[in-house]
Amino acid sequence: MGGARSGKSEFAERLVESFDSPKTFIATSEISDSEMRSRIEEHRRRRGMEWRTVEAPLDIASALDDLGDEEVAVLDCLTIWLSNLMLSEGETREGVDRLMLALERCRGSVVTVSNEVGQGIVPENPLARRFRDEHGRLNQRFAASCGLVVLVTAGLPLVLKGALPGSPA
């Protein structure tokens, strides 16, 4: 996890590249304008042709269910997914619960990208405050269930939990 443009997606992709396994990118963003189209195209170019891309703006659980035993995926990102969920369904608890269950039964390995949105000022409107609070709880649930948690700032990884592959435990 990390802030906007902290290098977290690139770090997640490099981590997955270190595995000799089929690679999948689970994308939660949708093309909403030309700037977003450019961002998505740049991400695809960076990953290259050996990555399979699954677009899952809302139904991440199905994408995780479809991963094979040897597959390694980057799920990018929980922040956009939560926003999509809140705007489409309003209620997030059931969606988050479905996602957590899908992670438990997932046969492949998943590297998840998420923003850290709670370190700024308190938002002035109720929806933004609710999003910040829901997102903080989502990050806490993920961190508790993961074996490795990394905070990326200025492109530099800081391991909060676990150990990076190939590093001393």
PDB file of C-alpha atoms in Angstrom:
ATOM      1  CA  MET A   1       0.000   0.000   0.000  1.00  0.00           C
ATOM      2  CA  GLY A   2       0.982   3.617  -0.325  1.00  0.00           C
ATOM      3  CA  GLY A   3      -0.057   7.056  -1.456  1.00  0.00           C
ATOM      4  CA  ALA A   4      -0.895   8.200  -4.960  1.00  0.00           C
ATOM      5  CA  ARG A   5       2.048   7.761  -7.367  1.00  0.00           C
ATOM      6  CA  SER A   6       4.156   6.235  -4.594  1.00  0.00           C
ATOM      7  CA  GLY A   7       5.360   3.361  -6.817  1.00  0.00           C
ATOM      8  CA  LYS A   8       3.115   0.728  -5.246  1.00  0.00           C
ATOM      9  CA  SER A   9       1.781  -0.706  -8.546  1.00  0.00           C
ATOM     10  CA  GLU A  10       5.257  -0.943 -10.047  1.00  0.00           C
ATOM     11  CA  PHE A  11       6.511  -2.620  -6.872  1.00  0.00           C
ATOM     12  CA  ALA A  12       3.653  -5.157  -6.978  1.00  0.00           C
ATOM     13  CA  GLU A  13       4.356  -5.929 -10.637  1.00  0.00           C
ATOM     14  CA  ARG A  14       8.089  -6.415  -9.970  1.00  0.00           C
ATOM     15  CA  LEU A  15       7.274  -8.716  -7.068  1.00  0.00           C
ATOM     16  CA  VAL A  16       5.048 -10.867  -9.290  1.00  0.00           C
ATOM     17  CA  GLU A  17       7.652 -10.813 -12.084  1.00  0.00           C
ATOM     18  CA  SER A  18      10.068 -12.537  -9.685  1.00  0.00           C
ATOM     19  CA  PHE A  19       7.893 -15.680  -9.790  1.00  0.00           C
ATOM     20  CA  ASP A  20       8.180 -18.220 -12.600  1.00  0.00           C
ATOM     21  CA  SER A  21       4.409 -18.575 -12.891  1.00  0.00           C
ATOM     22  CA  PRO A  22       1.593 -17.442 -15.170  1.00  0.00           C
ATOM     23  CA  LYS A  23       0.807 -13.797 -14.403  1.00  0.00           C
ATOM     24  CA  THR A  24      -2.599 -12.132 -14.215  1.00  0.00           C
ATOM     25  CA  PHE A  25      -3.492  -8.506 -13.670  1.00  0.00           C
ATOM     26  CA  ILE A  26      -6.908  -7.959 -12.086  1.00  0.00           C
ATOM     27  CA  ALA A  27      -7.902  -4.404 -12.984  1.00  0.00           C
ATOM     28  CA  THR A  28     -10.551  -2.484 -11.064  1.00  0.00           C
ATOM     29  CA  SER A  29     -10.313   0.805 -12.980  1.00  0.00           C
ATOM     30  CA  GLU A  30     -12.603   1.619 -15.850  1.00  0.00           C
ATOM     31  CA  ILE A  31     -11.970   3.992 -18.739  1.00  0.00           C
ATOM     32  CA  SER A  32     -13.959   7.083 -17.852  1.00  0.00           C
ATOM     33  CA  ASP A  33     -12.066   9.713 -19.865  1.00  0.00           C
ATOM     34  CA  SER A  34      -9.008  10.156 -22.093  1.00  0.00           C
ATOM     35  CA  GLU A  35      -6.633  10.681 -19.159  1.00  0.00           C
ATOM     36  CA  MET A  36      -7.731   7.396 -17.547  1.00  0.00           C
ATOM     37  CA  ARG A  37      -7.398   5.666 -20.928  1.00  0.00           C
ATOM     38  CA  SER A  38      -3.770   6.875 -21.116  1.00  0.00           C
ATOM     39  CA  ARG A  39      -3.033   5.630 -17.587  1.00  0.00           C
ATOM     40  CA  ILE A  40      -4.468   2.187 -18.338  1.00  0.00           C
ATOM     41  CA  GLU A  41      -2.566   1.935 -21.642  1.00  0.00           C
ATOM     42  CA  GLU A  42       0.688   2.901 -19.883  1.00  0.00           C
ATOM     43  CA  HIS A  43       0.134   0.199 -17.248  1.00  0.00           C
ATOM     44  CA  ARG A  44      -0.503  -2.421 -19.967  1.00  0.00           C
ATOM     45  CA  ARG A  45       2.637  -1.426 -21.888  1.00  0.00           C
ATOM     46  CA  ARG A  46       4.705  -1.626 -18.717  1.00  0.00           C
ATOM     47  CA  ARG A  47       3.469  -5.150 -17.926  1.00  0.00           C
ATOM     48  CA  GLY A  48       3.972  -6.527 -21.410  1.00  0.00           C
ATOM     49  CA  MET A  49       2.268  -9.278 -23.374  1.00  0.00           C
ATOM     50  CA  GLU A  50       3.002 -12.147 -20.967  1.00  0.00           C
ATOM     51  CA  TRP A  51       0.378 -10.851 -18.525  1.00  0.00           C
ATOM     52  CA  ARG A  52      -3.276 -11.836 -18.772  1.00  0.00           C
ATOM     53  CA  THR A  53      -5.605  -8.956 -17.863  1.00  0.00           C
ATOM     54  CA  VAL A  54      -8.977  -9.457 -16.197  1.00  0.00           C
ATOM     55  CA  GLU A  55     -11.200  -6.414 -15.871  1.00  0.00           C
ATOM     56  CA  ALA A  56     -13.141  -6.623 -12.616  1.00  0.00           C
ATOM     57  CA  PRO A  57     -14.378  -3.210 -11.508  1.00  0.00           C
ATOM     58  CA  LEU A  58     -16.861  -4.836  -9.094  1.00  0.00           C
ATOM     59  CA  ASP A  59     -16.637  -8.640  -9.161  1.00  0.00           C
ATOM     60  CA  ILE A  60     -13.130  -9.339  -7.906  1.00  0.00           C
ATOM     61  CA  ALA A  61     -14.360 -12.517  -6.209  1.00  0.00           C
ATOM     62  CA  SER A  62     -15.056 -14.220  -9.560  1.00  0.00           C
ATOM     63  CA  ALA A  63     -11.663 -13.153 -10.914  1.00  0.00           C
ATOM     64  CA  LEU A  64      -9.970 -14.683  -7.858  1.00  0.00           C
ATOM     65  CA  ASP A  65     -12.038 -17.867  -8.173  1.00  0.00           C
ATOM     66  CA  ASP A  66     -10.760 -18.257 -11.748  1.00  0.00           C
ATOM     67  CA  LEU A  67      -7.057 -18.172 -10.790  1.00  0.00           C
ATOM     68  CA  GLY A  68      -5.195 -21.449 -11.253  1.00  0.00           C
ATOM     69  CA  ASP A  69      -3.007 -23.168  -8.662  1.00  0.00           C
ATOM     70  CA  GLU A  70       0.267 -21.835 -10.074  1.00  0.00           C
ATOM     71  CA  GLU A  71      -1.011 -18.424 -11.118  1.00  0.00           C
ATOM     72  CA  VAL A  72       0.216 -15.195  -9.495  1.00  0.00           C
ATOM     73  CA  ALA A  73      -1.940 -12.096  -9.750  1.00  0.00           C
ATOM     74  CA  VAL A  74      -1.748  -8.407  -9.052  1.00  0.00           C
ATOM     75  CA  LEU A  75      -5.055  -6.981  -7.879  1.00  0.00           C
ATOM     76  CA  ASP A  76      -4.881  -3.247  -8.610  1.00  0.00           C
ATOM     77  CA  CYS A  77      -6.476  -1.696  -6.694  1.00  0.00           C
ATOM     78  CA  LEU A  78      -8.659  -2.016  -3.625  1.00  0.00           C
ATOM     79  CA  THR A  79      -9.164   1.756  -3.466  1.00  0.00           C
ATOM     80  CA  ILE A  80     -10.805   1.993  -6.886  1.00  0.00           C
ATOM     81  CA  TRP A  81     -12.787  -1.200  -6.207  1.00  0.00           C
ATOM     82  CA  LEU A  82     -14.169   0.182  -2.934  1.00  0.00           C
ATOM     83  CA  SER A  83     -15.131   3.412  -4.668  1.00  0.00           C
ATOM     84  CA  ASN A  84     -16.862   1.441  -7.442  1.00  0.00           C
ATOM     85  CA  LEU A  85     -18.665  -0.650  -4.826  1.00  0.00           C
ATOM     86  CA  MET A  86     -19.826   2.346  -2.797  1.00  0.00           C
ATOM     87  CA  LEU A  87     -21.102   4.146  -5.890  1.00  0.00           C
ATOM     88  CA  SER A  88     -22.920   1.111  -7.288  1.00  0.00           C
ATOM     89  CA  GLU A  89     -24.265  -0.633  -4.191  1.00  0.00           C
ATOM     90  CA  GLY A  90     -23.950   1.864  -1.381  1.00  0.00           C
ATOM     91  CA  GLU A  91     -23.434  -0.903   1.204  1.00  0.00           C
ATOM     92  CA  THR A  92     -19.892  -2.240   1.415  1.00  0.00           C
ATOM     93  CA  ARG A  93     -19.918  -4.807   4.224  1.00  0.00           C
ATOM     94  CA  GLU A  94     -21.304  -7.677   2.114  1.00  0.00           C
ATOM     95  CA  GLY A  95     -19.006  -6.876  -0.810  1.00  0.00           C
ATOM     96  CA  VAL A  96     -15.948  -6.799   1.437  1.00  0.00           C
ATOM     97  CA  ASP A  97     -17.026 -10.053   3.104  1.00  0.00           C
ATOM     98  CA  ARG A  98     -17.427 -11.720  -0.342  1.00  0.00           C
ATOM     99  CA  LEU A  99     -13.962 -10.516  -1.329  1.00  0.00           C
ATOM    100  CA  MET A 100     -12.350 -11.808   1.868  1.00  0.00           C
ATOM    101  CA  LEU A 101     -13.979 -15.237   1.396  1.00  0.00           C
ATOM    102  CA  ALA A 102     -12.771 -15.344  -2.217  1.00  0.00           C
ATOM    103  CA  LEU A 103      -9.226 -14.625  -1.032  1.00  0.00           C
ATOM    104  CA  GLU A 104      -9.436 -17.481   1.473  1.00  0.00           C
ATOM    105  CA  ARG A 105     -10.466 -19.999  -1.190  1.00  0.00           C
ATOM    106  CA  CYS A 106      -8.224 -18.590  -3.939  1.00  0.00           C
ATOM    107  CA  ARG A 107      -5.912 -21.262  -5.372  1.00  0.00           C
ATOM    108  CA  GLY A 108      -3.356 -18.833  -6.781  1.00  0.00           C
ATOM    109  CA  SER A 109      -1.223 -16.170  -5.121  1.00  0.00           C
ATOM    110  CA  VAL A 110      -2.385 -12.561  -5.017  1.00  0.00           C
ATOM    111  CA  VAL A 111      -0.454  -9.322  -4.574  1.00  0.00           C
ATOM    112  CA  THR A 112      -2.945  -6.596  -3.730  1.00  0.00           C
ATOM    113  CA  VAL A 113      -2.436  -2.869  -4.261  1.00  0.00           C
ATOM    114  CA  SER A 114      -4.221  -0.341  -2.071  1.00  0.00           C
ATOM    115  CA  ASN A 115      -3.865   3.330  -1.289  1.00  0.00           C
ATOM    116  CA  GLU A 116      -3.319   4.745   2.165  1.00  0.00           C
ATOM    117  CA  VAL A 117      -5.951   7.476   2.304  1.00  0.00           C
ATOM    118  CA  GLY A 118      -6.221   8.100   6.036  1.00  0.00           C
ATOM    119  CA  GLN A 119      -3.116  10.202   6.601  1.00  0.00           C
ATOM    120  CA  GLY A 120      -4.537  13.469   5.294  1.00  0.00           C
ATOM    121  CA  ILE A 121      -7.021  15.927   6.694  1.00  0.00           C
ATOM    122  CA  VAL A 122     -10.546  14.898   7.669  1.00  0.00           C
ATOM    123  CA  PRO A 123     -12.701  15.301   4.548  1.00  0.00           C
ATOM    124  CA  GLU A 124     -15.397  17.949   4.707  1.00  0.00           C
ATOM    125  CA  ASN A 125     -18.271  15.918   3.257  1.00  0.00           C
ATOM    126  CA  PRO A 126     -19.999  12.819   4.674  1.00  0.00           C
ATOM    127  CA  LEU A 127     -19.411  10.568   1.625  1.00  0.00           C
ATOM    128  CA  ALA A 128     -15.673  11.283   1.612  1.00  0.00           C
ATOM    129  CA  ARG A 129     -15.464  10.661   5.375  1.00  0.00           C
ATOM    130  CA  ARG A 130     -17.365   7.380   4.978  1.00  0.00           C
ATOM    131  CA  PHE A 131     -15.048   6.336   2.132  1.00  0.00           C
ATOM    132  CA  ARG A 132     -11.948   7.120   4.217  1.00  0.00           C
ATOM    133  CA  ASP A 133     -13.329   5.139   7.157  1.00  0.00           C
ATOM    134  CA  GLU A 134     -14.457   2.148   5.052  1.00  0.00           C
ATOM    135  CA  HIS A 135     -11.121   2.109   3.245  1.00  0.00           C
ATOM    136  CA  GLY A 136      -9.181   2.148   6.512  1.00  0.00           C
ATOM    137  CA  ARG A 137     -11.193  -0.828   7.768  1.00  0.00           C
ATOM    138  CA  LEU A 138     -10.676  -2.648   4.449  1.00  0.00           C
ATOM    139  CA  ASN A 139      -6.900  -2.130   4.615  1.00  0.00           C
ATOM    140  CA  GLN A 140      -6.878  -3.396   8.220  1.00  0.00           C
ATOM    141  CA  ARG A 141      -8.750  -6.585   7.243  1.00  0.00           C
ATOM    142  CA  PHE A 142      -6.391  -7.217   4.354  1.00  0.00           C
ATOM    143  CA  ALA A 143      -3.283  -6.562   6.419  1.00  0.00           C
ATOM    144  CA  ALA A 144      -4.500  -8.942   9.126  1.00  0.00           C
ATOM    145  CA  SER A 145      -5.075 -11.738   6.594  1.00  0.00           C
ATOM    146  CA  CYS A 146      -1.875 -11.286   4.559  1.00  0.00           C
ATOM    147  CA  GLY A 147       1.511 -12.846   5.168  1.00  0.00           C
ATOM    148  CA  LEU A 148       3.325  -9.837   3.697  1.00  0.00           C
ATOM    149  CA  VAL A 149       2.384  -6.164   3.987  1.00  0.00           C
ATOM    150  CA  VAL A 150       4.561  -3.499   2.366  1.00  0.00           C
ATOM    151  CA  LEU A 151       4.207   0.280   2.511  1.00  0.00           C
ATOM    152  CA  VAL A 152       5.676   1.971  -0.570  1.00  0.00           C
ATOM    153  CA  THR A 153       6.702   5.616  -0.321  1.00  0.00           C
ATOM    154  CA  ALA A 154       8.731   7.481  -2.962  1.00  0.00           C
ATOM    155  CA  GLY A 155       9.265   4.131  -4.710  1.00  0.00           C
ATOM    156  CA  LEU A 156      10.867   2.612  -1.614  1.00  0.00           C
ATOM    157  CA  PRO A 157       9.348  -0.450   0.076  1.00  0.00           C
ATOM    158  CA  LEU A 158       9.035  -0.647   3.839  1.00  0.00           C
ATOM    159  CA  VAL A 159       8.031  -4.120   5.060  1.00  0.00           C
ATOM    160  CA  LEU A 160       5.401  -3.813   7.787  1.00  0.00           C
ATOM    161  CA  LYS A 161       4.675  -7.527   8.137  1.00  0.00           C
ATOM    162  CA  GLY A 162       6.439 -10.656   6.894  1.00  0.00           C
ATOM    163  CA  ALA A 163       9.518 -10.777   4.671  1.00  0.00           C
ATOM    164  CA  LEU A 164      10.070 -10.151   0.979  1.00  0.00           C
ATOM    165  CA  PRO A 165      10.862 -13.284  -1.076  1.00  0.00           C
ATOM    166  CA  GLY A 166      14.601 -13.904  -1.078  1.00  0.00           C
ATOM    167  CA  SER A 167      15.287 -11.763   1.994  1.00  0.00           C
ATOM    168  CA  PRO A 168      16.254 -13.063   5.427  1.00  0.00           C
ATOM    169  CA  ALA A 169      13.219 -13.683   7.626  1.00  0.00           C
TER     170      ALA A 169
END
